[in-house]
GROMACS .gro file of C-alpha atoms in nm:
model
  193
    1UNK     CA    1   0.586  -1.886   0.279
    2UNK     CA    2   0.232  -1.898   0.406
    3UNK     CA    3   0.082  -1.563   0.310
    4UNK     CA    4   0.054  -1.363  -0.014
    5UNK     CA    5   0.032  -0.985  -0.010
    6UNK     CA    6   0.013  -0.757  -0.311
    7UNK     CA    7   0.197  -0.427  -0.279
    8UNK     CA    8   0.119  -0.147  -0.518
    9UNK     CA    9   0.325   0.170  -0.533
   10UNK     CA   10   0.157   0.461  -0.711
   11UNK     CA   11   0.302   0.796  -0.809
   12UNK     CA   12   0.208   1.002  -0.504
   13UNK     CA   13   0.474   1.156  -0.286
   14UNK     CA   14   0.576   0.923  -0.005
   15UNK     CA   15   0.702   0.634  -0.218
   16UNK     CA   16   0.943   0.542   0.062
   17UNK     CA   17   0.641   0.406   0.251
   18UNK     CA   18   0.581   0.142  -0.016
   19UNK     CA   19   0.949   0.052  -0.018
   20UNK     CA   20   0.944   0.012   0.362
   21UNK     CA   21   0.632  -0.206   0.341
   22UNK     CA   22   0.823  -0.438   0.107
   23UNK     CA   23   1.126  -0.441   0.338
   24UNK     CA   24   0.918  -0.525   0.644
   25UNK     CA   25   0.725  -0.802   0.470
   26UNK     CA   26   1.049  -0.948   0.330
   27UNK     CA   27   1.202  -0.948   0.679
   28UNK     CA   28   0.928  -1.180   0.809
   29UNK     CA   29   1.033  -1.459   0.575
   30UNK     CA   30   0.667  -1.568   0.578
   31UNK     CA   31   0.509  -1.340   0.323
   32UNK     CA   32   0.512  -1.385  -0.054
   33UNK     CA   33   0.490  -1.035  -0.202
   34UNK     CA   34   0.365  -0.942  -0.547
   35UNK     CA   35   0.464  -0.592  -0.656
   36UNK     CA   36   0.313  -0.350  -0.908
   37UNK     CA   37   0.474  -0.008  -0.959
   38UNK     CA   38   0.309   0.262  -1.169
   39UNK     CA   39   0.525   0.461  -1.413
   40UNK     CA   40   0.480   0.771  -1.198
   41UNK     CA   41   0.592   0.570  -0.892
   42UNK     CA   42   0.915   0.473  -1.069
   43UNK     CA   43   0.992   0.843  -1.104
   44UNK     CA   44   0.884   0.929  -0.750
   45UNK     CA   45   1.093   0.648  -0.599
   46UNK     CA   46   1.399   0.767  -0.792
   47UNK     CA   47   1.339   1.130  -0.693
   48UNK     CA   48   1.242   1.089  -0.328
   49UNK     CA   49   1.456   0.790  -0.229
   50UNK     CA   50   1.735   0.740  -0.483
   51UNK     CA   51   1.787   0.625  -0.841
   52UNK     CA   52   1.833   0.263  -0.730
   53UNK     CA   53   1.505   0.251  -0.533
   54UNK     CA   54   1.283   0.114  -0.813
   55UNK     CA   55   1.525  -0.174  -0.874
   56UNK     CA   56   1.555  -0.233  -0.497
   57UNK     CA   57   1.175  -0.253  -0.468
   58UNK     CA   58   1.161  -0.513  -0.747
   59UNK     CA   59   1.437  -0.716  -0.576
   60UNK     CA   60   1.256  -0.713  -0.242
   61UNK     CA   61   0.938  -0.852  -0.394
   62UNK     CA   62   0.890  -1.222  -0.440
   63UNK     CA   63   0.739  -1.146  -0.780
   64UNK     CA   64   0.723  -0.827  -0.983
   65UNK     CA   65   0.438  -0.760  -1.229
   66UNK     CA   66   0.442  -0.496  -1.502
   67UNK     CA   67   0.163  -0.243  -1.452
   68UNK     CA   68   0.050  -0.301  -1.810
   69UNK     CA   69   0.012  -0.679  -1.762
   70UNK     CA   70  -0.361  -0.692  -1.694
   71UNK     CA   71  -0.351  -1.067  -1.757
   72UNK     CA   72  -0.117  -1.132  -1.462
   73UNK     CA   73  -0.220  -1.383  -1.195
   74UNK     CA   74  -0.298  -1.103  -0.946
   75UNK     CA   75  -0.571  -0.974  -1.182
   76UNK     CA   76  -0.784  -1.278  -1.098
   77UNK     CA   77  -0.996  -1.351  -0.794
   78UNK     CA   78  -0.877  -1.711  -0.808
   79UNK     CA   79  -0.531  -1.588  -0.702
   80UNK     CA   80  -0.573  -1.601  -0.324
   81UNK     CA   81  -0.410  -1.333  -0.110
   82UNK     CA   82  -0.418  -1.205   0.247
   83UNK     CA   83  -0.468  -0.854   0.114
   84UNK     CA   84  -0.324  -0.561  -0.077
   85UNK     CA   85  -0.162  -0.232   0.018
   86UNK     CA   86  -0.124   0.057  -0.227
   87UNK     CA   87   0.138   0.274  -0.058
   88UNK     CA   88   0.130   0.554  -0.124
   89UNK     CA   89  -0.205   0.573  -0.298
   90UNK     CA   90  -0.231   0.866  -0.537
   91UNK     CA   91  -0.561   1.037  -0.604
   92UNK     CA   92  -0.539   0.903  -0.960
   93UNK     CA   93  -0.515   0.545  -0.832
   94UNK     CA   94  -0.782   0.605  -0.567
   95UNK     CA   95  -1.019   0.742  -0.831
   96UNK     CA   96  -0.948   0.453  -1.069
   97UNK     CA   97  -1.026   0.204  -0.794
   98UNK     CA   98  -1.334   0.393  -0.673
   99UNK     CA   99  -1.490   0.434  -1.015
  100UNK     CA  100  -1.383   0.112  -1.187
  101UNK     CA  101  -1.130   0.259  -1.431
  102UNK     CA  102  -0.936  -0.065  -1.449
  103UNK     CA  103  -0.691   0.016  -1.728
  104UNK     CA  104  -0.381  -0.104  -1.543
  105UNK     CA  105  -0.281  -0.392  -1.319
  106UNK     CA  106  -0.258  -0.185  -1.001
  107UNK     CA  107  -0.622  -0.074  -1.028
  108UNK     CA  108  -0.738  -0.417  -1.148
  109UNK     CA  109  -0.569  -0.601  -0.858
  110UNK     CA  110  -0.723  -0.355  -0.612
  111UNK     CA  111  -1.064  -0.406  -0.771
  112UNK     CA  112  -1.022  -0.784  -0.734
  113UNK     CA  113  -0.965  -0.735  -0.361
  114UNK     CA  114  -1.286  -0.538  -0.333
  115UNK     CA  115  -1.497  -0.786  -0.530
  116UNK     CA  116  -1.351  -1.083  -0.340
  117UNK     CA  117  -1.404  -0.903  -0.006
  118UNK     CA  118  -1.034  -0.911   0.081
  119UNK     CA  119  -0.846  -0.642   0.271
  120UNK     CA  120  -0.739  -0.344   0.064
  121UNK     CA  121  -0.542  -0.073   0.247
  122UNK     CA  122  -0.507   0.264   0.076
  123UNK     CA  123  -0.272   0.516   0.242
  124UNK     CA  124  -0.404   0.806   0.036
  125UNK     CA  125  -0.139   1.076   0.004
  126UNK     CA  126  -0.292   1.413  -0.080
  127UNK     CA  127  -0.363   1.741   0.098
  128UNK     CA  128  -0.573   1.948   0.101
  129UNK     CA  129  -0.869   1.747  -0.021
  130UNK     CA  130  -1.156   1.869  -0.234
  131UNK     CA  131  -1.504   1.718  -0.246
  132UNK     CA  132  -1.419   1.485  -0.537
  133UNK     CA  133  -1.132   1.333  -0.336
  134UNK     CA  134  -1.356   1.286  -0.034
  135UNK     CA  135  -1.629   1.125  -0.246
  136UNK     CA  136  -1.379   0.881  -0.396
  137UNK     CA  137  -1.263   0.792  -0.044
  138UNK     CA  138  -1.624   0.741   0.063
  139UNK     CA  139  -1.689   0.526  -0.244
  140UNK     CA  140  -1.396   0.286  -0.182
  141UNK     CA  141  -1.481   0.273   0.189
  142UNK     CA  142  -1.837   0.172   0.103
  143UNK     CA  143  -1.691  -0.103  -0.118
  144UNK     CA  144  -1.483  -0.232   0.174
  145UNK     CA  145  -1.142  -0.067   0.136
  146UNK     CA  146  -0.959   0.081   0.432
  147UNK     CA  147  -0.856   0.441   0.363
  148UNK     CA  148  -0.560   0.507   0.591
  149UNK     CA  149  -0.385   0.838   0.519
  150UNK     CA  150  -0.016   0.818   0.616
  151UNK     CA  151  -0.052   1.027   0.930
  152UNK     CA  152   0.274   1.057   1.126
  153UNK     CA  153   0.262   0.908   1.479
  154UNK     CA  154   0.399   1.215   1.656
  155UNK     CA  155   0.309   1.071   1.997
  156UNK     CA  156   0.599   0.827   1.953
  157UNK     CA  157   0.841   1.123   1.947
  158UNK     CA  158   1.027   1.008   1.633
  159UNK     CA  159   1.380   1.137   1.584
  160UNK     CA  160   1.401   1.081   1.209
  161UNK     CA  161   1.190   1.072   0.896
  162UNK     CA  162   1.289   0.706   0.862
  163UNK     CA  163   1.119   0.636   1.197
  164UNK     CA  164   0.802   0.807   1.075
  165UNK     CA  165   0.806   0.607   0.751
  166UNK     CA  166   0.866   0.285   0.943
  167UNK     CA  167   0.568   0.337   1.172
  168UNK     CA  168   0.336   0.439   0.885
  169UNK     CA  169   0.438   0.123   0.695
  170UNK     CA  170   0.389  -0.093   1.004
  171UNK     CA  171   0.046   0.057   1.058
  172UNK     CA  172  -0.056  -0.016   0.698
  173UNK     CA  173   0.064  -0.376   0.729
  174UNK     CA  174  -0.114  -0.406   1.065
  175UNK     CA  175  -0.443  -0.317   0.894
  176UNK     CA  176  -0.411  -0.636   0.687
  177UNK     CA  177  -0.446  -0.828   1.014
  178UNK     CA  178  -0.190  -1.090   0.915
  179UNK     CA  179  -0.162  -1.210   1.271
  180UNK     CA  180   0.216  -1.191   1.284
  181UNK     CA  181   0.411  -1.078   1.587
  182UNK     CA  182   0.707  -1.018   1.356
  183UNK     CA  183   0.573  -0.673   1.270
  184UNK     CA  184   0.493  -0.501   1.597
  185UNK     CA  185   0.362  -0.147   1.594
  186UNK     CA  186   0.450   0.087   1.875
  187UNK     CA  187   0.119   0.128   2.050
  188UNK     CA  188   0.003   0.423   2.251
  189UNK     CA  189   0.039   0.326   2.615
  190UNK     CA  190  -0.183   0.601   2.743
  191UNK     CA  191  -0.099   0.915   2.921
  192UNK     CA  192  -0.155   0.970   3.285
  193UNK     CA  193  -0.297   1.271   3.455
   0.00000   0.00000   0.00000
């Protein structure tokens, strides 16, 4: 394994995206993944995917960290990574990251990525947005995070929800710029007139 990526799954709807991120990274055989799941994400995974999904996510990860373990290796800047994805990113997690409310490992690990100037990808899952949400997004963007709402790639003409989830996960991973051809994204080839 040559790369480390931290994957956080927060309690927003769309937990299948985080699960797919883990699957795709595991398939490369080159990425060491460190997983943090919030308590709300455990419930969302079980509700939206199936009751076995939280356990499956932990099995896919190279290492699982309890969200309460703020002394874990991933809470330190000396633990080198290629980046972090919080998928999906709830407004609660976004706000904690934006305003330094570092009371759990997910927020602390994200904060470490900001302070160390490493890639932090936040597929924020909320709609509609009020001004407080937008300000939190602006704040993390000013700190260096990449806010990447999980927007479906309709131009690819997906046939299933699984295809949508797959492309959203691939896009999030692509934003880490890992330089791997093992995770291609279907690119827009342009339309002709």
